[in-house]
XYZ file of C-alpha atoms in Angstrom:
609
model
C 12.915 -42.863 -18.680
C 9.308 -41.800 -19.200
C 6.200 -43.477 -17.820
C 3.940 -44.763 -20.635
C 0.854 -45.181 -18.430
C 0.319 -41.479 -17.513
C -0.210 -38.199 -19.375
C -0.205 -34.869 -17.515
C -1.778 -32.061 -19.560
C -2.852 -28.481 -18.846
C -5.602 -26.761 -20.823
C -4.663 -23.106 -21.377
C -6.421 -20.360 -23.329
C -7.832 -16.854 -23.326
C -10.956 -16.217 -21.285
C -14.199 -17.653 -22.736
C -12.544 -19.756 -25.424
C -14.137 -22.931 -24.039
C -11.597 -24.668 -21.749
C -14.084 -25.857 -19.117
C -16.616 -26.891 -21.787
C -13.935 -29.028 -23.422
C -13.176 -30.645 -20.055
C -16.902 -31.488 -19.813
C -16.638 -33.289 -23.165
C -13.529 -35.210 -21.989
C -15.356 -36.292 -18.811
C -18.342 -37.535 -20.791
C -16.084 -39.292 -23.316
C -14.275 -41.279 -20.612
C -17.451 -43.223 -19.798
C -16.492 -43.443 -16.110
C -19.307 -41.321 -14.712
C -22.992 -41.734 -14.067
C -25.212 -39.284 -15.916
C -26.188 -37.648 -12.601
C -22.520 -36.764 -11.940
C -22.198 -34.714 -15.136
C -25.225 -32.470 -14.947
C -25.213 -28.989 -16.518
C -22.348 -27.117 -18.142
C -18.878 -26.161 -16.868
C -18.894 -29.009 -14.352
C -15.522 -28.022 -12.848
C -16.658 -24.447 -12.116
C -18.025 -25.512 -8.751
C -17.272 -22.244 -6.915
C -20.314 -19.944 -6.545
C -18.342 -16.983 -7.888
C -17.219 -18.993 -10.921
C -20.785 -19.972 -11.765
C -22.130 -16.427 -11.304
C -19.411 -14.755 -13.372
C -19.071 -17.508 -15.959
C -15.277 -17.651 -15.618
C -12.739 -20.039 -14.111
C -10.930 -18.542 -11.112
C -9.063 -21.504 -9.578
C -7.043 -24.172 -11.395
C -8.468 -27.670 -10.861
C -7.201 -31.225 -11.329
C -9.190 -34.202 -12.589
C -8.217 -37.621 -13.867
C -9.733 -39.870 -16.519
C -8.711 -43.282 -17.849
C -8.660 -43.725 -21.623
C -7.518 -46.894 -23.363
C -5.505 -47.994 -20.329
C -3.755 -44.630 -19.909
C -4.402 -42.296 -16.988
C -4.784 -38.689 -18.197
C -4.413 -36.020 -15.509
C -6.150 -32.869 -16.799
C -5.508 -29.427 -15.256
C -8.165 -26.820 -16.078
C -6.734 -23.292 -15.755
C -8.249 -19.781 -15.583
C -8.386 -17.756 -18.782
C -8.485 -14.210 -17.407
C -5.161 -12.341 -17.307
C -5.699 -11.336 -13.662
C -5.434 -14.993 -12.614
C -2.201 -15.646 -14.514
C -0.521 -16.664 -11.247
C -2.718 -19.768 -11.152
C -1.565 -20.702 -14.662
C 2.141 -20.129 -13.975
C 2.342 -22.464 -10.988
C 0.227 -25.372 -12.316
C 2.153 -25.587 -15.598
C 4.971 -27.125 -13.555
C 2.838 -30.242 -13.056
C 2.255 -30.811 -16.793
C 4.266 -32.325 -19.645
C 2.032 -30.994 -22.389
C -0.508 -28.250 -23.005
C -3.699 -28.034 -25.021
C -3.585 -24.475 -26.392
C -7.236 -23.657 -26.982
C -8.137 -20.927 -29.476
C -11.594 -19.706 -30.502
C -12.265 -20.556 -34.179
C -13.597 -17.038 -34.781
C -11.707 -14.731 -32.401
C -8.259 -16.246 -32.898
C -5.305 -15.616 -30.531
C -6.024 -12.956 -27.895
C -3.785 -11.187 -25.333
C -4.048 -13.975 -22.754
C -3.341 -16.560 -25.476
C 0.035 -14.902 -25.996
C 0.708 -14.918 -22.229
C -0.106 -18.607 -21.671
C 1.694 -19.766 -24.823
C 4.803 -17.877 -23.695
C 4.652 -19.549 -20.277
C 4.122 -22.980 -21.877
C 7.197 -22.497 -24.088
C 9.269 -21.406 -21.074
C 8.184 -24.599 -19.258
C 9.177 -26.715 -22.321
C 5.713 -28.207 -22.640
C 4.669 -30.101 -25.766
C 1.838 -28.025 -27.315
C -1.252 -29.339 -29.093
C -3.225 -26.528 -30.746
C -6.970 -27.015 -30.392
C -9.156 -24.807 -32.595
C -12.398 -24.805 -30.597
C -15.978 -23.667 -31.338
C -15.965 -24.832 -34.973
C -19.750 -25.152 -34.690
C -19.988 -21.329 -34.840
C -21.524 -20.140 -38.139
C -18.873 -17.392 -38.452
C -15.869 -19.628 -37.650
C -12.642 -19.430 -39.692
C -10.600 -22.386 -38.380
C -7.787 -22.502 -40.969
C -7.153 -18.756 -40.797
C -6.999 -18.963 -36.972
C -4.552 -21.894 -37.236
C -2.264 -19.684 -39.346
C -2.531 -16.915 -36.729
C -1.453 -19.353 -34.003
C 1.562 -20.353 -36.118
C 2.488 -16.668 -36.541
C 2.169 -16.182 -32.768
C 4.559 -19.059 -32.061
C 7.049 -17.662 -34.570
C 6.782 -14.251 -32.898
C 7.455 -15.835 -29.482
C 10.641 -17.499 -30.769
C 9.501 -21.137 -30.864
C 12.003 -23.609 -32.329
C 11.417 -25.647 -35.503
C 10.314 -28.720 -33.578
C 7.668 -26.744 -31.687
C 6.470 -25.044 -34.887
C 5.674 -28.507 -36.263
C 2.918 -28.740 -33.647
C -0.011 -31.172 -33.889
C -3.447 -29.596 -34.159
C -7.092 -30.600 -34.108
C -10.524 -28.954 -34.473
C -13.150 -29.324 -31.752
C -16.504 -28.184 -30.463
C -16.478 -28.460 -26.682
C -20.176 -27.679 -26.371
C -21.238 -30.212 -29.003
C -18.665 -32.715 -27.744
C -16.685 -33.771 -30.818
C -13.155 -33.477 -32.236
C -12.060 -33.846 -35.853
C -9.018 -33.401 -38.088
C -11.241 -31.866 -40.782
C -13.574 -29.037 -39.641
C -16.048 -29.931 -42.411
C -16.474 -33.474 -41.082
C -18.373 -33.893 -37.822
C -17.398 -36.944 -35.766
C -19.344 -38.684 -32.997
C -17.189 -37.841 -29.988
C -13.970 -36.336 -28.588
C -11.904 -39.536 -28.959
C -9.661 -38.146 -31.736
C -8.423 -35.468 -29.316
C -7.651 -38.028 -26.597
C -5.879 -40.258 -29.145
C -3.760 -37.255 -30.153
C -2.905 -36.554 -26.488
C -1.694 -40.128 -25.924
C 0.270 -40.103 -29.203
C 1.916 -36.668 -29.018
C 2.210 -35.756 -25.319
C 5.156 -37.550 -23.689
C 4.702 -39.391 -20.414
C 6.214 -37.804 -17.304
C 9.916 -38.251 -16.612
C 10.406 -40.965 -14.029
C 13.541 -41.398 -11.893
C 12.233 -43.901 -9.346
C 15.667 -44.862 -7.967
C 16.649 -41.315 -6.923
C 15.737 -39.675 -3.558
C 12.159 -38.423 -3.278
C 11.423 -34.835 -4.488
C 8.169 -32.945 -5.014
C 7.346 -29.246 -5.520
C 4.218 -27.949 -3.762
C 2.204 -26.144 -6.465
C -1.321 -26.117 -4.976
C -2.803 -26.182 -1.485
C -6.134 -27.753 -0.548
C -7.916 -27.372 2.778
C -9.959 -29.989 4.604
C -11.790 -29.524 7.899
C -10.721 -33.037 8.916
C -7.018 -33.223 8.000
C -6.069 -29.527 7.522
C -3.798 -28.372 4.735
C -2.890 -30.765 1.906
C 0.067 -30.149 -0.402
C -0.465 -30.987 -4.089
C 2.246 -31.366 -6.696
C 3.927 -33.722 -9.147
C 6.548 -36.145 -7.874
C 9.808 -35.353 -9.680
C 11.969 -38.184 -8.353
C 11.613 -41.298 -6.263
C 8.580 -42.646 -4.443
C 6.468 -41.586 -1.472
C 4.669 -43.926 0.911
C 2.121 -43.524 3.649
C 3.978 -42.907 6.926
C 7.236 -41.854 5.214
C 9.514 -39.326 6.951
C 10.206 -36.240 4.776
C 11.775 -32.770 4.971
C 9.980 -29.528 4.025
C 12.509 -27.138 2.413
C 11.304 -23.543 2.954
C 11.948 -20.281 1.084
C 14.216 -18.931 3.857
C 16.448 -22.011 3.757
C 14.948 -23.743 6.804
C 14.241 -27.464 6.775
C 11.210 -28.741 8.700
C 10.807 -32.428 9.443
C 7.453 -34.064 8.867
C 5.636 -37.282 8.168
C 3.300 -38.126 5.302
C 0.108 -39.246 7.041
C -1.667 -40.140 3.773
C -0.983 -40.120 0.028
C -3.882 -39.321 -2.302
C -3.904 -39.507 -6.106
C -6.449 -37.846 -8.370
C -9.189 -40.132 -9.594
C -12.078 -38.883 -11.747
C -13.521 -35.757 -10.102
C -11.935 -36.401 -6.700
C -9.020 -38.114 -4.953
C -8.481 -41.602 -3.560
C -5.931 -42.770 -0.989
C -3.054 -45.003 -2.062
C -0.184 -46.725 -0.274
C 2.588 -45.565 -2.614
C 2.994 -43.057 -5.479
C 5.864 -42.880 -7.952
C 7.688 -40.240 -9.989
C 5.311 -38.664 -12.509
C 2.193 -38.992 -10.346
C 0.276 -35.884 -9.289
C -0.492 -36.392 -5.603
C -1.890 -34.669 -2.529
C 0.112 -35.258 0.665
C -1.667 -35.108 4.033
C -0.073 -34.277 7.387
C 2.875 -32.061 6.371
C 3.787 -29.217 8.780
C 2.499 -25.916 7.296
C 3.297 -26.508 3.602
C 3.512 -23.401 1.380
C 3.421 -23.036 -2.385
C 6.963 -23.312 -3.721
C 8.258 -25.565 -0.900
C 10.133 -28.730 -1.829
C 9.085 -31.951 -0.095
C 12.264 -34.032 -0.085
C 13.752 -37.288 1.134
C 14.545 -37.306 4.858
C 18.094 -38.638 4.526
C 19.108 -36.918 1.279
C 17.098 -33.664 0.922
C 17.597 -31.668 -2.290
C 15.682 -28.481 -3.099
C 13.993 -27.758 -6.432
C 14.006 -24.297 -8.020
C 11.158 -22.298 -6.446
C 8.221 -21.054 -8.501
C 8.741 -17.584 -9.971
C 5.563 -15.597 -10.539
C 5.265 -12.236 -12.303
C 5.015 -9.250 -9.974
C 1.647 -7.603 -9.209
C 0.796 -4.326 -10.956
C -2.144 -2.922 -8.936
C -2.668 -2.275 -5.219
C -5.565 -1.248 -2.985
C -5.864 -0.082 0.601
C -7.818 -2.550 2.792
C -8.915 -1.173 6.146
C -11.546 -1.848 8.802
C -15.042 -0.454 8.357
C -15.347 2.743 10.440
C -18.749 3.939 9.237
C -21.634 4.513 11.709
C -23.370 1.443 10.186
C -20.413 -0.889 10.857
C -21.243 -4.207 12.486
C -24.851 -4.490 11.327
C -24.232 -7.138 8.662
C -20.754 -8.571 9.196
C -19.287 -11.107 11.558
C -15.573 -10.231 11.259
C -14.856 -6.536 11.841
C -11.469 -6.033 13.529
C -7.934 -5.532 12.242
C -6.958 -8.942 13.621
C -9.690 -10.638 11.600
C -8.606 -8.778 8.454
C -4.902 -9.561 8.962
C -5.511 -13.270 9.600
C -7.746 -13.621 6.529
C -5.251 -11.885 4.223
C -2.388 -14.026 5.561
C -4.463 -17.138 4.910
C -5.085 -15.983 1.330
C -1.336 -15.532 0.781
C -0.789 -19.240 1.405
C -2.597 -20.264 -1.786
C -2.694 -17.072 -3.900
C 0.882 -16.791 -5.183
C 0.298 -13.605 -7.227
C -0.927 -11.658 -4.164
C 1.167 -9.389 -1.906
C 0.097 -7.961 1.480
C 1.969 -5.233 3.374
C 1.207 -3.173 6.452
C 0.170 0.308 5.276
C 1.849 3.484 6.481
C -1.586 5.186 6.483
C -2.516 3.605 9.823
C -2.229 0.493 11.957
C -5.673 -0.675 10.836
C -4.897 -0.814 7.102
C -3.033 -2.993 4.601
C -1.751 -2.500 1.071
C -2.957 -5.510 -0.944
C -1.363 -5.913 -4.390
C -2.501 -8.153 -7.236
C -2.516 -8.672 -10.993
C -5.514 -6.462 -11.716
C -8.890 -5.167 -10.617
C -10.675 -8.495 -11.139
C -8.016 -10.409 -9.200
C -8.518 -8.188 -6.127
C -12.296 -7.785 -6.477
C -12.756 -11.585 -6.446
C -10.826 -11.695 -3.154
C -13.037 -8.914 -1.722
C -16.188 -10.711 -2.885
C -15.043 -13.968 -1.278
C -14.306 -12.165 1.998
C -17.671 -10.402 2.158
C -19.464 -13.710 1.562
C -17.525 -15.157 4.496
C -18.858 -12.373 6.757
C -16.103 -9.728 6.621
C -16.719 -5.974 6.653
C -14.071 -3.575 5.346
C -13.380 -0.348 3.514
C -11.440 -0.366 0.223
C -9.489 2.563 -1.240
C -9.051 3.578 -4.866
C -6.927 1.143 -6.959
C -3.378 2.440 -7.506
C -0.771 1.175 -9.971
C 2.555 -0.018 -8.577
C 5.407 2.174 -9.772
C 9.100 1.232 -9.973
C 12.175 3.438 -9.864
C 14.491 2.412 -12.712
C 17.753 4.312 -13.383
C 16.575 7.162 -11.163
C 13.298 7.613 -13.076
C 9.791 6.509 -12.097
C 8.308 3.834 -14.347
C 4.736 2.547 -14.409
C 3.136 -0.619 -15.845
C 1.801 -0.447 -19.401
C -0.737 -2.883 -20.796
C -1.585 -4.039 -24.305
C -5.271 -3.210 -24.808
C -7.287 -4.764 -27.638
C -10.774 -3.546 -28.516
C -13.065 -5.183 -31.073
C -15.798 -2.694 -31.907
C -18.316 -1.921 -34.702
C -16.555 0.320 -37.221
C -18.994 3.296 -36.831
C -18.055 3.503 -33.098
C -14.317 3.263 -33.725
C -13.709 7.029 -33.569
C -15.300 7.397 -30.140
C -13.231 4.504 -28.757
C -9.976 5.962 -30.117
C -10.771 9.379 -28.654
C -11.580 7.850 -25.278
C -8.447 5.670 -25.060
C -6.057 8.301 -26.390
C -7.350 10.795 -23.800
C -6.106 8.285 -21.196
C -2.575 8.291 -22.642
C -3.161 5.253 -24.863
C -1.119 4.983 -28.092
C -2.627 3.201 -31.105
C -0.321 0.391 -32.272
C -2.427 -1.512 -34.790
C -5.786 -1.153 -36.527
C -7.642 -3.505 -38.863
C -11.183 -3.927 -40.206
C -13.027 -6.905 -41.639
C -15.943 -7.458 -43.999
C -18.391 -7.909 -41.082
C -18.236 -4.233 -40.118
C -15.957 -4.845 -37.122
C -12.695 -3.069 -36.353
C -9.807 -4.429 -34.287
C -7.785 -1.840 -32.365
C -4.595 -2.386 -30.344
C -3.268 0.214 -27.906
C -0.371 0.495 -25.478
C -1.861 2.240 -22.438
C -0.748 2.943 -18.845
C -2.416 0.532 -16.402
C -3.943 3.474 -14.498
C -5.653 4.556 -17.718
C -7.603 1.281 -17.697
C -9.250 2.017 -14.336
C -12.816 3.014 -15.128
C -12.319 2.602 -18.887
C -14.466 -0.505 -19.442
C -17.753 1.188 -18.490
C -17.026 4.176 -20.738
C -16.062 1.930 -23.677
C -19.330 0.015 -23.339
C -21.291 3.292 -23.175
C -19.630 4.666 -26.333
C -20.159 1.414 -28.266
C -23.717 0.829 -26.958
C -22.506 -2.348 -25.236
C -21.054 -3.980 -28.371
C -17.304 -3.532 -27.754
C -15.159 -6.469 -26.592
C -12.184 -5.288 -24.546
C -9.166 -7.340 -23.376
C -5.812 -6.371 -21.931
C -2.634 -7.919 -20.515
C 0.547 -6.600 -18.896
C 3.183 -5.636 -21.461
C 6.102 -3.763 -19.823
C 7.255 -0.956 -17.538
C 7.854 2.451 -19.180
C 8.572 5.992 -17.929
C 5.505 7.582 -16.374
C 3.105 9.443 -18.624
C 1.260 12.649 -17.689
C -2.034 12.957 -15.856
C -4.929 10.680 -16.744
C -8.413 12.301 -16.709
C -10.256 11.802 -13.437
C -13.994 11.463 -12.859
C -15.706 14.378 -14.592
C -18.524 14.808 -12.062
C -18.582 15.481 -8.346
C -20.753 13.564 -5.881
C -23.615 14.253 -3.504
C -22.537 13.702 0.104
C -25.049 13.227 2.914
C -24.856 15.617 5.884
C -27.360 13.739 8.064
C -27.902 10.313 9.642
C -31.188 8.501 9.096
C -33.384 6.926 6.427
C -33.740 8.349 2.925
C -37.043 10.131 2.226
C -38.641 10.186 -1.223
C -39.494 13.906 -0.949
C -35.792 14.812 -0.544
C -34.737 12.653 -3.498
C -37.466 14.172 -5.664
C -35.854 17.567 -5.247
C -32.300 16.243 -5.670
C -32.855 14.180 -8.836
C -33.288 17.318 -10.956
C -29.539 17.997 -10.783
C -28.022 14.594 -10.066
C -28.092 10.828 -10.545
C -28.939 9.005 -7.329
C -27.338 5.902 -5.776
C -29.929 5.403 -2.993
C -33.668 4.724 -2.810
C -36.329 5.765 -0.248
C -35.911 3.789 2.984
C -32.135 3.218 2.617
C -29.948 4.004 5.639
C -27.513 6.896 5.194
C -24.959 8.620 7.415
C -22.875 11.780 7.364
C -20.148 11.467 4.726
C -21.894 8.764 2.701
C -22.088 9.311 -1.075
C -25.735 9.252 -2.180
C -25.486 10.368 -5.821
C -23.500 11.906 -8.659
C -23.604 15.676 -9.082
C -24.330 17.178 -12.503
C -21.344 19.513 -11.966
C -17.699 18.797 -11.255
C -17.757 19.816 -7.577
C -18.981 17.803 -4.576
C -22.207 18.971 -2.953
C -23.392 18.322 0.614
C -27.108 17.464 0.696
C -29.820 16.360 3.117
C -31.422 13.154 1.754
C -33.669 12.664 4.809
C -35.493 15.996 4.565
C -39.249 15.505 4.917
C -42.099 17.595 3.568
C -43.488 20.009 6.134
C -47.001 19.011 7.153
C -49.918 21.407 7.481
C -53.612 21.012 8.126
C -54.376 23.446 5.285
C -55.121 21.691 2.024
C -55.493 23.342 -1.350
C -55.775 22.250 -4.956
C -52.308 21.696 -6.436
C -50.392 21.657 -3.136
C -49.910 17.854 -3.243
C -47.527 17.282 -6.111
C -47.136 13.937 -7.844
C -43.616 12.666 -7.099
C -41.981 10.460 -9.741
C -38.557 9.095 -8.763
C -35.979 7.705 -11.161
C -34.587 4.313 -10.096
C -31.152 4.569 -8.424
C -27.982 3.501 -10.167
C -26.823 0.130 -8.812
C -23.094 -0.583 -9.002
C -21.264 -3.872 -8.928
C -18.132 -4.156 -6.799
C -15.824 -3.574 -9.786
C -17.836 -0.549 -10.939
C -17.714 0.948 -7.447
C -13.925 0.462 -7.216
C -13.474 2.117 -10.624
C -15.786 5.002 -9.706
C -14.230 6.295 -6.472
C -11.509 8.949 -6.216
C -8.479 9.198 -3.915
C -10.439 10.699 -0.989
C -13.190 8.056 -1.053
C -13.780 4.483 0.146
C -15.966 1.603 -0.975
C -17.654 0.226 2.142
C -18.129 -3.520 1.690
C -20.388 -5.619 3.924
C -21.942 -9.071 3.376
C -25.255 -7.486 2.314
C -24.500 -4.118 0.716
C -21.897 -2.006 -1.073
C -21.798 1.715 -0.227
C -19.624 4.638 -1.306
C -18.334 7.101 1.294
C -15.783 9.826 1.884
C -12.643 8.883 3.854
C -13.274 11.843 6.185
C -16.951 11.727 7.093
C -17.533 15.241 8.480
C -17.765 18.267 6.209
C -15.599 20.308 8.589
C -12.923 17.611 8.569
C -12.843 17.505 4.752
C -12.460 21.292 4.522
C -9.634 21.250 7.041
C -7.844 18.498 5.179
C -7.951 20.486 1.906
C -6.338 23.427 3.739
C -3.674 21.160 5.209
C -4.962 21.589 8.771
C -4.854 18.406 10.892
C -8.362 17.006 11.319
C -8.110 16.840 15.124
C -7.092 20.519 15.492
C-alpha cells in the first residue's frame, strides 16, 4: 500500500549544478509564501558559511502543497566532502531528482549520488538544468546521463527514466529545451506522476529511523526521520534502539511535521510522513524509534569511511587566550563529541601524541575545514596539524586512498597541468578536447597528492582550470609525493612587526605579516626564497642617531603580505608545523617554538634534555 497524498523526493547533484536555485523555483511555484519570505537567491542556504562559500553544507527539509499533494523536498549538498549528508537523507526519500548542468554534464559527484540513489532503490527523474546558458547542450548531456546509468549497472526499468529540462534561476521547466514555459509546474506534475508515494503499513508496530538531528534551546534535541510503519502520537511511549544493542525507554513529548519552510505540531503522524520527534532520550543518527510493546530494529545507516585526518590540539602559543572563549582540552573534547552526534561521516579519536590532542577524520579537506571554521566562529581556539591520509593494511601491504581527479582547462595550459599532476603520482586515464579550446583530463591520483594541488593548478592555468575529485578506491601505496619547495621564515623574537625589518626581509622572501602584527618565537612570518627554513628578527628597528645626512633616510616600499584562507593554510604547512586558529586570526607556527628545541628534535635528542 502506498500513500497517494505524499511525495518524498531528494534533489541530488554535483556541486554548483543548481539544486538550491531549483528549490527556490519550487517554493515560488507553490504560491504558499508571501513575497517577503522568498527574498534573494538560495533561500535554503541560511547558514552564514553556506552563503559566504556559495555551497550547500547541510541537508534541509521543506514541504510544499501542489494540487492537493504534499511534496516533501530534501535539498542535499553537492560537494563530495559532504557525501555523508547525502547518504543518510536518501533513506527518507522515495524518488530523486538527479540534477545535471546542461553544459558541464555528469561530474564526479554526479556519479557518486546516482550510485547511492540506485542502491537505495529510488525512482530517478533526470533534470537537465541551466538550459538558459548560451553554451548549453541539453540533448548531448542527456545521452551522457544515460551512459552513466548503464555504466553503474542500472536495470532496464531504471534506464527508461523520465526527464525534463529546467532553468532554476529563470524558474521554468519544459519537455522541449527550445520552448520556454511560464513556470516550474511541468516538473511538479512529473514528480506527482512518476515518483511513487511512500509505502504505508499503518497496522504494523511503529518504526522510524533517525536520519537527522535538530537542536532547539527550548526542547533540546529533536530526532527527524521517515515513519516506516505504524503511527506515532503525542505522549506515546516508545523504545530507542541503540547501536550497542541497548533499548532506552522514552516518551514522545511532541510530533512535528514539515510545513513550508518550517515545522508545525500535529497530534498524530502516519507511515510515510517525515516527522521530528521531541522529548526522546539522547537520540543518535541511526537509532530506531520503535513501538514500546513490540520493538523491532531497522538496519542502521552505513556511511563510507573517512579518508583524511588532522590533529586537533589546544592552542599553546604565547598569544593564546586573547581572542577565544573556549581554550581547554575539555572544551575541545565536548565540542567534537557534540559534532559527532549529527556529522555521521566524522570520526574522533584520542591522539597518541599527547593528552591534549585528538585525531579528527573526515571525507576531505573541505569537510574538516568547515568544522574548524564553525568552531572558531563559536569562540574556540586550537592548533591544527597537517592533513594526513588514512592508510589501511590489506593482505599485509599498506594501501592508501586514491581519488578520481577531473580537470577542465584551456588546451594551451594542458601540458603544465599534466606535468604538475603526474609529479604527484597521478596517472592519466582519459583526455578529450572540444571545439571551444577546452580540454578535459581525468587522473587517478593518491589522496595525499591532492593536498596543496588546487592552488598550483590555478596558478598554472591563470585561474581558468575547474578541478573536481571524488574517492575511487584503495590501492597499494605509491612513492613519495613532492613536498613544499620553499622553506619558511621563523620569528626568533616576541613583539610587534616593524616595517624596517620587513623591508630588509622582503628582498629574499614573501611575507605573511604586516607592520604592527603581533609575532612570537616560532611563528612563521614568511616564505623563504630557498628550500631551507631561516630564523629572522621581524621586530628589528632602525638605529636612531642625531646625525642627519643626505641619502641616509631611505624610502621604504613594502609589498603587501600574502593572506591565506583556512584551506590554503592547511595545505601549506608541513609535518612539523601547526595552523593556529582563533576567532579573529589564522597564524602559521612551528610545533616546537624554540630554535634550540627544533635543532634537538632533528638530532633525536628529547626537547627537555
